[in-house]
Every structure is written in C-alpha cells, then in structure tokens.
Coordinates of C-alpha atoms in Angstrom, one line a residue:
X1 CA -4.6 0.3 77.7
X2 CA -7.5 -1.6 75.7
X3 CA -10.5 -2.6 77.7
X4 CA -11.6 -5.7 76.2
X5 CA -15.2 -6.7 76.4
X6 CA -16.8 -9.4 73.8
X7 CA -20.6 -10.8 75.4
X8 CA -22.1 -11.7 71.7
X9 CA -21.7 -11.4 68.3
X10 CA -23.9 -8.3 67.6
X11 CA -23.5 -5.5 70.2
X12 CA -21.9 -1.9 68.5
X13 CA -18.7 -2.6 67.8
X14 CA -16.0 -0.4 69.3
X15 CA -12.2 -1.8 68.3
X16 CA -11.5 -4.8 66.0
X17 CA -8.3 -6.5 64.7
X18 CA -8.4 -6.9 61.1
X19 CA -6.1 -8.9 59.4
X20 CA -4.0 -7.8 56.4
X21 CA -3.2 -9.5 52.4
X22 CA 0.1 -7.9 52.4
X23 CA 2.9 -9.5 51.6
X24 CA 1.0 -12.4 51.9
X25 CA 3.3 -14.6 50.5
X26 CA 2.0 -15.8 47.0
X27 CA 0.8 -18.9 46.1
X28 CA 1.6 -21.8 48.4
X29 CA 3.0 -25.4 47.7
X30 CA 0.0 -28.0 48.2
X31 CA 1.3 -29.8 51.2
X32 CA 1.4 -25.7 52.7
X33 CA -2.4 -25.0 52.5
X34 CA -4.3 -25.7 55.6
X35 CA -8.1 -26.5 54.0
X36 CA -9.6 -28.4 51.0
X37 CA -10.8 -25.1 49.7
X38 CA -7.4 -23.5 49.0
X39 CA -6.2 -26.6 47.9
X40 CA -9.1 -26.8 45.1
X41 CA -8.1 -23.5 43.8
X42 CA -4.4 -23.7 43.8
X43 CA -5.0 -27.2 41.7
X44 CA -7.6 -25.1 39.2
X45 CA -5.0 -22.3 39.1
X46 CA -7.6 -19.7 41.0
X47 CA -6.0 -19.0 43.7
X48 CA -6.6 -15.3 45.3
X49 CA -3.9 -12.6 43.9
X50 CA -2.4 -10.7 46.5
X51 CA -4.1 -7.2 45.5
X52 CA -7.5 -8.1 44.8
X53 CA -7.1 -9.6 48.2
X54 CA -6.1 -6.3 49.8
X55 CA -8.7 -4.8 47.8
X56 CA -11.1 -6.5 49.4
X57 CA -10.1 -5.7 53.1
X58 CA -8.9 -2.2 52.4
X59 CA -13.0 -2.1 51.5
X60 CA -14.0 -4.0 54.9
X61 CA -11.7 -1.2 56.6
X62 CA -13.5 1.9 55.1
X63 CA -16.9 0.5 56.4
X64 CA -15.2 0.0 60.2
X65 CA -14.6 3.7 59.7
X66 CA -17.7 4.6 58.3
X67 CA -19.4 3.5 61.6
X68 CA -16.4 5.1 63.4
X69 CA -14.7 1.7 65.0
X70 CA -11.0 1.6 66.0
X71 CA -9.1 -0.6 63.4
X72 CA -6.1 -2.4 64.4
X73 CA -3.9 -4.2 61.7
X74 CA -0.9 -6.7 62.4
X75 CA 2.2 -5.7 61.7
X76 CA 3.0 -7.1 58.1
X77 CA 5.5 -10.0 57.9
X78 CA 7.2 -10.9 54.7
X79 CA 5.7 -13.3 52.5
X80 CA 2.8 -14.4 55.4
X81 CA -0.7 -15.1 54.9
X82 CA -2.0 -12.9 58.1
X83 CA -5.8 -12.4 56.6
X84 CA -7.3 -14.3 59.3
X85 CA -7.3 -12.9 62.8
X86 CA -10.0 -14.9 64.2
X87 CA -8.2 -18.2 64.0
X88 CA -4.8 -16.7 66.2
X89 CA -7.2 -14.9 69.1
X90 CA -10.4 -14.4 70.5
X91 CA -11.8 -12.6 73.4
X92 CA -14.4 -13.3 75.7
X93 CA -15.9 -11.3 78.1
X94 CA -12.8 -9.5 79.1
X95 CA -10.5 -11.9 78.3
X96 CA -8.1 -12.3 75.8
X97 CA -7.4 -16.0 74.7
X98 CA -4.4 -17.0 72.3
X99 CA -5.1 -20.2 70.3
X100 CA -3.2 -22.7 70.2
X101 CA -2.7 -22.4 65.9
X102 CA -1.1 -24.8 63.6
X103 CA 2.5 -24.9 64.7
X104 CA 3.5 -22.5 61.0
X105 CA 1.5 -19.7 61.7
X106 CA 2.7 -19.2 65.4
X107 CA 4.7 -16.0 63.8
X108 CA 0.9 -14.5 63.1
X109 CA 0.7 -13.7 66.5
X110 CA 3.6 -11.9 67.1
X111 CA 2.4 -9.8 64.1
X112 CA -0.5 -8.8 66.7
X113 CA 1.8 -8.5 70.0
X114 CA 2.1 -4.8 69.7
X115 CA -2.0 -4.6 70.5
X116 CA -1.8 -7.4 73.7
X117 CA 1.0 -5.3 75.4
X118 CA -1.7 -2.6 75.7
X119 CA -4.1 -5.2 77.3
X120 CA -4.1 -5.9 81.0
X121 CA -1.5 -9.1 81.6
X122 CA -3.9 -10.5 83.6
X123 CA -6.3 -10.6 81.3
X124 CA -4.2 -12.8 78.4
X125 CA -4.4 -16.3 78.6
X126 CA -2.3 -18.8 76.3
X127 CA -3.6 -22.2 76.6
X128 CA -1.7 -25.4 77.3
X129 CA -0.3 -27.5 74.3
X130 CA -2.9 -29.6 74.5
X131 CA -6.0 -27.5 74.3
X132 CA -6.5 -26.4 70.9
X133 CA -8.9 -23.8 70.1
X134 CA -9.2 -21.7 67.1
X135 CA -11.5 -18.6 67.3
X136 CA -13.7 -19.7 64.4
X137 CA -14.9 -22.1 66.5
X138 CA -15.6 -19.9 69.4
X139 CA -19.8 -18.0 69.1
X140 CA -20.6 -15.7 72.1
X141 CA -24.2 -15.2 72.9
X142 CA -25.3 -13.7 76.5
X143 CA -24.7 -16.7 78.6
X144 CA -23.8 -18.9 76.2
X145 CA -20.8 -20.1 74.3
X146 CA -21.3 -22.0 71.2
X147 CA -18.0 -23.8 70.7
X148 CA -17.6 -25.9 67.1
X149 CA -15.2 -29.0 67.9
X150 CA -15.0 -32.6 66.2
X151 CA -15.7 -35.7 68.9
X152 CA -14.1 -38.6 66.5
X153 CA -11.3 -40.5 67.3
X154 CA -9.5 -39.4 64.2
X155 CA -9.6 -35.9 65.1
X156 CA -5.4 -36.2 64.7
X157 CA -5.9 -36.9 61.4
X158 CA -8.1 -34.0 59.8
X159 CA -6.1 -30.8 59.3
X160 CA -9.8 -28.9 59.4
X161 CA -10.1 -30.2 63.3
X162 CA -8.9 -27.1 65.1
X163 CA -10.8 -27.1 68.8
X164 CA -10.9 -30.3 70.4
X165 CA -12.2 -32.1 73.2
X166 CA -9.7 -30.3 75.8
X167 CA -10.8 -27.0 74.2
X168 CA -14.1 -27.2 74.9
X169 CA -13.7 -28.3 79.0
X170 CA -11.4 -25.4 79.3
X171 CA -13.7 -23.1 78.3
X172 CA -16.3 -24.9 80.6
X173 CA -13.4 -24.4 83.3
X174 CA -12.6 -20.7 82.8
X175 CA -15.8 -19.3 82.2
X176 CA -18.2 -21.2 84.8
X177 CA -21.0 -18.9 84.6
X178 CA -21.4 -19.1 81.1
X179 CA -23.3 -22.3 79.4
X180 CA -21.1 -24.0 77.2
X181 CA -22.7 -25.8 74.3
X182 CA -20.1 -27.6 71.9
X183 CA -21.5 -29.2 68.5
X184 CA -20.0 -32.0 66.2
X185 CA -19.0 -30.2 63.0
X186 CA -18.8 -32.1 59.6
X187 CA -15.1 -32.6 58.6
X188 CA -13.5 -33.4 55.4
X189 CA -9.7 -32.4 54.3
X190 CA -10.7 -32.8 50.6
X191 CA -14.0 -31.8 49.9
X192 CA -14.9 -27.9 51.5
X193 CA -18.7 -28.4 50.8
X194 CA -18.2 -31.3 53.0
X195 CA -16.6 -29.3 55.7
X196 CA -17.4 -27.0 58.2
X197 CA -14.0 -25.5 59.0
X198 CA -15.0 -23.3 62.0
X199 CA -18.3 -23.2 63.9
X200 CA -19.1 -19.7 61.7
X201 CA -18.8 -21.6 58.7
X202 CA -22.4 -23.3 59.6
X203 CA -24.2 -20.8 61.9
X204 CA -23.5 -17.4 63.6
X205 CA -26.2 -15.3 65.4
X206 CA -27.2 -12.0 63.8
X207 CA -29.4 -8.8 64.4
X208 CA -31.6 -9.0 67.4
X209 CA -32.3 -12.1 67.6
X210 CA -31.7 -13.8 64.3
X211 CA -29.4 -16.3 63.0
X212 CA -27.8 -18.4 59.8
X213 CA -27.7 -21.6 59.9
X214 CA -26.3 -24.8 57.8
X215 CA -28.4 -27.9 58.9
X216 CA -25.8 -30.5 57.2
X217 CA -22.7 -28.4 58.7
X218 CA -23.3 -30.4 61.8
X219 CA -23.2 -34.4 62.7
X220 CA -25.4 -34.6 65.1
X221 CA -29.3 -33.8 64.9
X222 CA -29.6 -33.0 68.5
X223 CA -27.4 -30.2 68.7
X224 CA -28.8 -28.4 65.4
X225 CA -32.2 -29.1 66.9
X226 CA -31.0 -27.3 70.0
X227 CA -30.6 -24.2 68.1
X228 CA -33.4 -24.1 66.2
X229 CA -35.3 -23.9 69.3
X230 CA -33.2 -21.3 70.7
X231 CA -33.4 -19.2 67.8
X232 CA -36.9 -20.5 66.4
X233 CA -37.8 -21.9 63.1
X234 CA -38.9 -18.5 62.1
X235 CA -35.7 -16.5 63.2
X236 CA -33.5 -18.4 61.2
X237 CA -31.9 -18.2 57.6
X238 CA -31.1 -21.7 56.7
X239 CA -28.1 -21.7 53.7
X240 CA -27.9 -24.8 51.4
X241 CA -24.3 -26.5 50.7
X242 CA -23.7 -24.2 47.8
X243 CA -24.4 -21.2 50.0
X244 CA -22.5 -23.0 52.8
X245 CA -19.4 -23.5 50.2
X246 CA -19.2 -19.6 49.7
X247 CA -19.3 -18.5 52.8
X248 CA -22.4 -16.9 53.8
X249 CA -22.4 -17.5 57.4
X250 CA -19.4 -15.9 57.8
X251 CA -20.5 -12.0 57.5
X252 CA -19.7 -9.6 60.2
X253 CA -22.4 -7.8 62.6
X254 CA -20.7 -4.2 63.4
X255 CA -23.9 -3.6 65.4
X256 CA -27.9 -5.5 65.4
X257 CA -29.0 -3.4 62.9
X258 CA -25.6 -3.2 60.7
X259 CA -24.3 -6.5 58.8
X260 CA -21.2 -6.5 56.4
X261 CA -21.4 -9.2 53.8
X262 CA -20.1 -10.0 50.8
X263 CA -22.4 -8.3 47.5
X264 CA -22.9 -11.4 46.0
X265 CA -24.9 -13.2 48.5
X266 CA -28.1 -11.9 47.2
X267 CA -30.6 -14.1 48.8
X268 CA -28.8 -13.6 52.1
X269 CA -28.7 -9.9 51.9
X270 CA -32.2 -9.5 51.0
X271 CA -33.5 -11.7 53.9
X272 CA -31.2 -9.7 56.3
X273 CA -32.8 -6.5 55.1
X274 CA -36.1 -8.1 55.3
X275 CA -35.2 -8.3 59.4
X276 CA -34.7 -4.6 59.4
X277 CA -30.8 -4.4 58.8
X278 CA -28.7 -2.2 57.0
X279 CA -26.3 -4.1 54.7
X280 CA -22.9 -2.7 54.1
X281 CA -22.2 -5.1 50.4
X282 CA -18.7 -5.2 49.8
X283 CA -16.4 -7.9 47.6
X284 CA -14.8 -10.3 49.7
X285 CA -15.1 -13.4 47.1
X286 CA -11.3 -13.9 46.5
X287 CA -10.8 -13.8 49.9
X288 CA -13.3 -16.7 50.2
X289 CA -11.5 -18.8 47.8
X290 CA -9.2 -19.6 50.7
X291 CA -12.4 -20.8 53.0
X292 CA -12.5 -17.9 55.3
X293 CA -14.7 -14.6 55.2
X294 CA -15.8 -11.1 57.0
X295 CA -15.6 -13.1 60.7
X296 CA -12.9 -14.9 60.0
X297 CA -10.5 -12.0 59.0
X298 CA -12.1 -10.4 62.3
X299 CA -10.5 -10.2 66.3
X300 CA -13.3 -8.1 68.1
X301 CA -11.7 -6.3 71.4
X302 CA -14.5 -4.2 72.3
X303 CA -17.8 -3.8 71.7
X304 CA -20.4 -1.5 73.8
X305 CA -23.1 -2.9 76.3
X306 CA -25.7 -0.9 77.9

C-alpha cells in the first residue's frame, strides 16, 4: 500500500507521480490544444518535439533519484500527451482526489490506475460532474488551502477555467479544518501572458517560508494583498508578465532547502539561492511551450512531516 500524506508544498519529498512525453502523440490540430500557449506555438511552427520533451523529464527524474524519492510514471498510452500529472490528481492530507479533467484526457487517469489500487479505497475520492477541480489550482500550506478558480459568469466559456465555484465549497466541505482561501485568476483563451492557467502559474510557496508571486495573475487586489501579508513583502519574489509567460512559478520544492527549476530562470534562481536553497537547474523550456512546468508535470503522494 501507499500512504499518502501532502500538508504543503515544501516538506521532503518521499514518492511523486511524474508524468511521461512518450508517445505523446505529436503535434495536435488547433481546435485539440487546451491553452493559448500551445496554440501560439503550433501556429509559429515551435511546438515541443517529442524527445527533447522526454529529455527534459528523464532529467527531472534523475534529480528525484538524486535525493532518493520514489518515482512513479503512468503507463504510456499511444499517441497521448500524459506530461502533466498535476492537472488529473492531487492529494491532500491523506487523501487522494481525481479531477474532474477535460472530458479527452479522462484516459490519462487510467494511465495512473495501477498506483491508486495500491492506495486505501477509502481514501480516493472522484468528485461529482459538476465540481471541477484541476490540481494546478489546488496550493497546500499548514492549514490552509489556496485554491485558484475563476468567479465570472462566463466561466463556460474559457477553456483555461478548470476549478469552479463548486470546486472550491467542496473543498471547504471535505476538509473543514483546513482554511480555504480561493482567488480570482486572470483568464484569457488567446493570449497566455494574459492568463493564469492554474493557481501555480501566479504564486506557489517555497523554502521555509518564502514564496513567488505574479501580482497581475490575479483579478482581485484583496486576495493578492492577503498574501502578501501572509508571506510579507520581504519573503516574496514577485515575477513580471514575461517571467510569468515562462513559467517561473511553476518550479518544484523536493524539500525547503531543495528547489528544481528550469536553468534559464536566472534571476529566479539566484534569489532562491540568496534564501539559502540549493537549486537543482535542469531544461524544462520545451516542456513550457505547452504552458505547464516542474509542478505541473508533478502528483506528490508522500512527503515526510516531523
């Protein structure tokens, strides 16, 4: 059996689900990419080949077992893109929550079924049609939960909408001793430095303490203030749109005082070593062409608490 046990986003990591480029089905048609990012790229003719894509996360994996982490990988399904874990499952606490994905990619979680038979039944939960959740959107920090989601009435209409309304009270619902704090992300299915696809994509709590952050990323002032005085001012790492556009939010924490992130973030990496952190660099860029990163391609199952 796997014991699952997710508090925050920084503890030592001790088993992870990471997702896989093989066989990940080439270049799709427009009307099959899911975010104005890939669509940008498979217009300019730059979209990610499938080997320097598994390049880059055969690289992620030797760093997971340079620090001695159990490495899960779904099963590889023909001509699928299965790089991003997050979005199909998250865990929290010791629970193990299956999103409710875009109806095409429903198959990416059978890829991963093999790893939730060894999980306690009682601790998997699939959510009802109409709560939507994607694990993006989903931060962990003590007794908080951070949960990205977009309030407007057009939600329907914005494929880069993935946790709604619903989402967010089940979460209140399920886990009533945690504090639940959702925020309005900025959405846009045609411009990605307009769009904060996931809650990681604008903020995500590193090191002891510490966090990135993407002021714009959110619609409402309040709820960026809130975190600012969580954090403090002086804790944070604010990005600018540019930054925000190439993912720099999105790195991974395998412990507080480890960080993966991709080697051309160089004012990022600096600052994090400036906090004390070891920074494992690797190239993850192509992978980002298709507006996901470290986190994203990520399903933490354990990670170890005093």
């Amino acid at each position: 059996m796997i014991g699952l046990d997710i508090r925050d986003e920084t503890a030592p990591l001790e088993a992870v689900v990471l997702g896989t480029a093989e066989s990940s089905g080439g270049v799709p048609k427009l009307h099959e990419a899911y975010d104005p990012k890939s669509i940008e790229h498979i217009n300019a003719g730059t979209y990610p080949k499938e080997q320097d894509m598994i390049r880059e996360m055969d690289a992620f994996c030797k760093v997971f077992e340079k620090y001695g982490v159990k490495v899960y990988r779904p099963e590889v399904l023909k001509d699928c893109n299965q790089i991003f874990t997050r979005d199909i499952a998250f865990v929290v606490d010791d629970y193990l929550i299956k999103s409710n994905i875009l109806p095409k990619r429903e198959k990416e979680l059978e890829a991963i079924d093999y790893v939730v038979r060894q999980v306690n039944p009682d601790k998997v939960v699939r959510l009802q049609e109409d709560v939507h959740i994607e694990g993006g959107d989903v931060m962990l920090w003590g007794d908080y939960i951070f949960v990205g989601t977009y309030r407007g009435a057009d939600y329907p209409d914005f494929i880069t909408a993935r946790t709604n309304e619903a989402g967010v009270r089940f979460l209140e619902s399920f886990f009533p001793q945690k504090k639940v704090i959702a925020f309005n992300l900025r959405k846009s299915n045609t411009n990605a430095k307009d769009n904060a696809l996931h809650l990681d994509c604008c903020f995500q709590p590193v090191g002891r303490g510490n966090a990135i952050i993407h002021r714009e990323g959110f619609l409402e002032e309040s709820e960026y203030q809130f975190l600012v005085e969580l954090f403090g001012e002086q804790n944070l790492f604010h990005i600018d749109k540019e930054e925000m556009y190439f993912m720099n939010s999105n790195v991974f924490s395998i412990s507080p005082d480890v960080v993966v992130s991709e080697r051309g973030f160089t004012r990022l990496n600096q600052w994090l070593r400036a906090q004390g952190m070891t920074v494992e660099e690797i190239p993850y860029a192509e992978i980002a062409k298709q507006e996901g990163l470290l986190r994203c391609s990520t399903l933490p199952l354990k990670r170890t608490y005093a």
